[in-house]
PDB file of C-alpha atoms in Angstrom:
ATOM      1  CA  MET A   1      83.939 106.050  77.145  1.00 81.00           C
ATOM      2  CA  ILE A   2      84.980 107.329  80.568  1.00 90.00           C
ATOM      3  CA  GLN A   3      87.311 104.974  82.423  1.00 95.00           C
ATOM      4  CA  ILE A   4      88.319 105.915  85.726  1.00 97.00           C
ATOM      5  CA  LYS A   5      92.070 105.643  86.564  1.00 97.00           C
ATOM      6  CA  LYS A   6      92.441 107.255  90.018  1.00 98.00           C
ATOM      7  CA  ALA A   7      90.160 108.168  92.894  1.00 98.00           C
ATOM      8  CA  THR A   8      90.717 110.290  95.801  1.00 98.00           C
ATOM      9  CA  LEU A   9      88.284 110.652  98.799  1.00 98.00           C
ATOM     10  CA  SER A  10      89.104 113.336 101.282  1.00 98.00           C
ATOM     11  CA  ASN A  11      87.218 113.554 104.659  1.00 98.00           C
ATOM     12  CA  PHE A  12      84.566 111.059 103.335  1.00 98.00           C
ATOM     13  CA  ARG A  13      82.932 109.125 106.040  1.00 97.00           C
ATOM     14  CA  SER A  14      85.453 107.341 108.133  1.00 94.00           C
ATOM     15  CA  LYS A  15      88.426 108.098 105.667  1.00 96.00           C
ATOM     16  CA  THR A  16      90.574 111.311 106.111  1.00 96.00           C
ATOM     17  CA  ASN A  17      92.389 110.383 102.985  1.00 97.00           C
ATOM     18  CA  LEU A  18      91.889 107.509 100.678  1.00 96.00           C
ATOM     19  CA  ASP A  19      93.958 107.373  97.337  1.00 96.00           C
ATOM     20  CA  ILE A  20      93.485 104.479  94.976  1.00 97.00           C
ATOM     21  CA  SER A  21      94.746 103.832  91.580  1.00 97.00           C
ATOM     22  CA  LEU A  22      92.393 101.522  89.679  1.00 97.00           C
ATOM     23  CA  GLY A  23      93.208  98.837  87.025  1.00 95.00           C
ATOM     24  CA  ASN A  24      92.595  99.434  83.170  1.00 92.00           C
ATOM     25  CA  ARG A  25      90.302  96.452  82.970  1.00 91.00           C
ATOM     26  CA  LEU A  26      89.523  95.175  86.432  1.00 93.00           C
ATOM     27  CA  THR A  27      89.939  96.275  89.875  1.00 95.00           C
ATOM     28  CA  LEU A  28      89.359  93.611  92.812  1.00 95.00           C
ATOM     29  CA  LEU A  29      88.313  95.143  96.185  1.00 95.00           C
ATOM     30  CA  ALA A  30      89.077  92.771  99.072  1.00 96.00           C
ATOM     31  CA  GLY A  31      89.321  93.592 102.711  1.00 95.00           C
ATOM     32  CA  GLU A  32      87.727  93.092 106.167  1.00 96.00           C
ATOM     33  CA  ASN A  33      84.540  94.462 107.256  1.00 96.00           C
ATOM     34  CA  GLY A  34      84.842  98.229 107.769  1.00 92.00           C
ATOM     35  CA  SER A  35      87.934  98.629 105.755  1.00 93.00           C
ATOM     36  CA  GLY A  36      86.341 100.972 103.270  1.00 94.00           C
ATOM     37  CA  LYS A  37      85.215  98.902 100.170  1.00 96.00           C
ATOM     38  CA  THR A  38      81.665 100.257 100.282  1.00 96.00           C
ATOM     39  CA  THR A  39      82.759 103.752 101.168  1.00 97.00           C
ATOM     40  CA  LEU A  40      85.249 103.529  97.935  1.00 97.00           C
ATOM     41  CA  LEU A  41      82.316 102.414  95.853  1.00 97.00           C
ATOM     42  CA  ASP A  42      79.996 104.880  97.112  1.00 98.00           C
ATOM     43  CA  GLY A  43      82.534 107.641  96.552  1.00 98.00           C
ATOM     44  CA  LEU A  44      83.006 106.506  92.997  1.00 97.00           C
ATOM     45  CA  ALA A  45      79.330 106.694  92.369  1.00 97.00           C
ATOM     46  CA  ILE A  46      78.925 110.375  93.809  1.00 98.00           C
ATOM     47  CA  GLY A  47      82.066 111.374  91.780  1.00 97.00           C
ATOM     48  CA  LEU A  48      80.422 109.841  88.578  1.00 96.00           C
ATOM     49  CA  GLY A  49      77.031 111.463  89.440  1.00 95.00           C
ATOM     50  CA  ALA A  50      78.443 114.414  88.072  1.00 92.00           C
ATOM     51  CA  VAL A  51      78.644 112.742  84.611  1.00 92.00           C
ATOM     52  CA  PHE A  52      75.048 111.494  84.726  1.00 91.00           C
ATOM     53  CA  SER A  53      73.716 114.860  86.199  1.00 93.00           C
ATOM     54  CA  ARG A  54      74.796 116.596  83.107  1.00 93.00           C
ATOM     55  CA  PHE A  55      72.262 114.842  81.024  1.00 93.00           C
ATOM     56  CA  PRO A  56      68.703 116.195  80.789  1.00 91.00           C
ATOM     57  CA  ASN A  57      66.363 114.590  83.200  1.00 92.00           C
ATOM     58  CA  VAL A  58      68.942 112.403  84.819  1.00 93.00           C
ATOM     59  CA  LYS A  59      69.869 112.741  88.302  1.00 91.00           C
ATOM     60  CA  GLY A  60      73.342 111.231  89.632  1.00 89.00           C
ATOM     61  CA  LEU A  61      74.028 110.324  93.138  1.00 92.00           C
ATOM     62  CA  GLY A  62      75.164 113.246  95.468  1.00 95.00           C
ATOM     63  CA  PHE A  63      76.546 113.902  98.808  1.00 97.00           C
ATOM     64  CA  LYS A  64      74.676 113.525 102.044  1.00 96.00           C
ATOM     65  CA  ASN A  65      75.570 115.361 105.246  1.00 93.00           C
ATOM     66  CA  GLU A  66      76.443 112.033 106.843  1.00 96.00           C
ATOM     67  CA  ASP A  67      79.138 111.670 104.232  1.00 98.00           C
ATOM     68  CA  LEU A  68      81.198 114.433 106.115  1.00 98.00           C
ATOM     69  CA  LYS A  69      84.029 112.794 108.192  1.00 97.00           C
ATOM     70  CA  LYS A  70      83.313 112.780 112.136  1.00 96.00           C
ATOM     71  CA  GLU A  71      86.049 112.367 114.434  1.00 92.00           C
ATOM     72  CA  ALA A  72      85.879 112.977 118.257  1.00 91.00           C
ATOM     73  CA  LYS A  73      82.648 114.958 117.742  1.00 89.00           C
ATOM     74  CA  GLN A  74      84.308 117.176 115.362  1.00 94.00           C
ATOM     75  CA  THR A  75      82.889 117.109 111.818  1.00 96.00           C
ATOM     76  CA  ALA A  76      85.379 117.873 108.931  1.00 97.00           C
ATOM     77  CA  PRO A  77      85.054 121.166 107.091  1.00 97.00           C
ATOM     78  CA  TYR A  78      84.459 119.535 103.848  1.00 98.00           C
ATOM     79  CA  ALA A  79      84.254 116.036 101.932  1.00 98.00           C
ATOM     80  CA  ARG A  80      85.798 115.802  98.458  1.00 98.00           C
ATOM     81  CA  ILE A  81      85.547 112.974  95.770  1.00 98.00           C
ATOM     82  CA  ALA A  82      88.310 113.619  93.142  1.00 98.00           C
ATOM     83  CA  LEU A  83      88.440 111.354  89.985  1.00 98.00           C
ATOM     84  CA  GLU A  84      90.891 111.021  87.136  1.00 98.00           C
ATOM     85  CA  THR A  85      90.306 109.122  83.813  1.00 97.00           C
ATOM     86  CA  LEU A  86      92.794 107.136  81.846  1.00 96.00           C
ATOM     87  CA  ASP A  87      92.899 110.080  79.481  1.00 95.00           C
ATOM     88  CA  GLY A  88      93.852 112.532  82.162  1.00 97.00           C
ATOM     89  CA  LEU A  89      90.432 114.108  82.367  1.00 98.00           C
ATOM     90  CA  ARG A  90      90.132 115.447  86.233  1.00 98.00           C
ATOM     91  CA  TRP A  91      87.276 116.698  88.219  1.00 98.00           C
ATOM     92  CA  ASP A  92      85.958 116.795  91.880  1.00 98.00           C
ATOM     93  CA  LYS A  93      82.933 117.259  93.761  1.00 97.00           C
ATOM     94  CA  THR A  94      83.060 118.808  97.338  1.00 98.00           C
ATOM     95  CA  LEU A  95      80.565 119.091 100.006  1.00 98.00           C
ATOM     96  CA  ARG A  96      81.032 121.747 102.599  1.00 97.00           C
ATOM     97  CA  ARG A  97      79.958 121.506 106.176  1.00 97.00           C
ATOM     98  CA  ASP A  98      78.442 125.036 106.083  1.00 96.00           C
ATOM     99  CA  GLN A  99      78.918 128.085 104.086  1.00 95.00           C
ATOM    100  CA  SER A 100      80.772 130.234 106.698  1.00 96.00           C
ATOM    101  CA  ARG A 101      83.927 132.144 105.529  1.00 96.00           C
ATOM    102  CA  GLN A 102      86.038 130.100 108.424  1.00 95.00           C
ATOM    103  CA  THR A 103      84.861 126.800 106.780  1.00 95.00           C
ATOM    104  CA  ILE A 104      85.497 127.905 103.108  1.00 95.00           C
ATOM    105  CA  GLY A 105      88.976 129.148 104.285  1.00 96.00           C
ATOM    106  CA  LEU A 106      89.790 125.499 105.271  1.00 96.00           C
ATOM    107  CA  ILE A 107      88.892 123.788 102.123  1.00 97.00           C
ATOM    108  CA  PRO A 108      91.783 123.395  99.624  1.00 97.00           C
ATOM    109  CA  GLU A 109      91.274 124.547  95.936  1.00 97.00           C
ATOM    110  CA  GLY A 110      89.785 121.812  94.027  1.00 97.00           C
ATOM    111  CA  VAL A 111      89.341 121.243  90.144  1.00 97.00           C
ATOM    112  CA  GLY A 112      85.533 121.329  90.183  1.00 97.00           C
ATOM    113  CA  LEU A 113      83.002 120.174  87.629  1.00 97.00           C
ATOM    114  CA  THR A 114      84.246 122.354  84.598  1.00 97.00           C
ATOM    115  CA  ASN A 115      86.291 119.811  82.990  1.00 97.00           C
ATOM    116  CA  ILE A 116      83.959 117.079  83.063  1.00 97.00           C
ATOM    117  CA  ASN A 117      81.064 119.425  82.131  1.00 97.00           C
ATOM    118  CA  HIS A 118      82.955 120.416  78.929  1.00 97.00           C
ATOM    119  CA  TYR A 119      83.713 116.972  78.064  1.00 96.00           C
ATOM    120  CA  ILE A 120      80.083 115.772  78.212  1.00 96.00           C
ATOM    121  CA  ASP A 121      78.940 118.687  76.356  1.00 96.00           C
ATOM    122  CA  GLU A 122      81.573 118.277  73.563  1.00 96.00           C
ATOM    123  CA  ASN A 123      81.413 114.580  73.250  1.00 94.00           C
ATOM    124  CA  PHE A 124      77.755 113.692  73.970  1.00 92.00           C
ATOM    125  CA  LEU A 125      75.312 116.571  74.274  1.00 94.00           C
ATOM    126  CA  ASN A 126      76.352 119.004  71.620  1.00 94.00           C
ATOM    127  CA  PRO A 127      76.716 116.395  68.788  1.00 92.00           C
ATOM    128  CA  TYR A 128      73.186 115.130  69.395  1.00 83.00           C
ATOM    129  CA  ASN A 129      71.403 118.503  69.818  1.00 77.00           C
TER     130      ASN A 129
END
């Protein structure tokens, strides 16, 4: 079972950086309209989409271009959803504004999907193949 302990959203929609620790059993999100509750839930869905996409014939939720943070007519060079489980497994998904060298140079190094792909392969796919 995968239990998310921590989520970090960078340049995602209206949030420059949103870092939240989730409870072991329950997390309650409360706040005024526009405070980021749905943004956080959508970010979790995109981050977990990497888990589901690893299974054959399953498609997880992914980024849309509208997910890049826009401020004063400036679009962020990237958006990133980083997740960590209670067991310390970490991965992230990154959306680039474009493929230019300048944009790529502005994106901090991430963890990527290797860790979660290996975990899914070893614990779910390989035992049943």
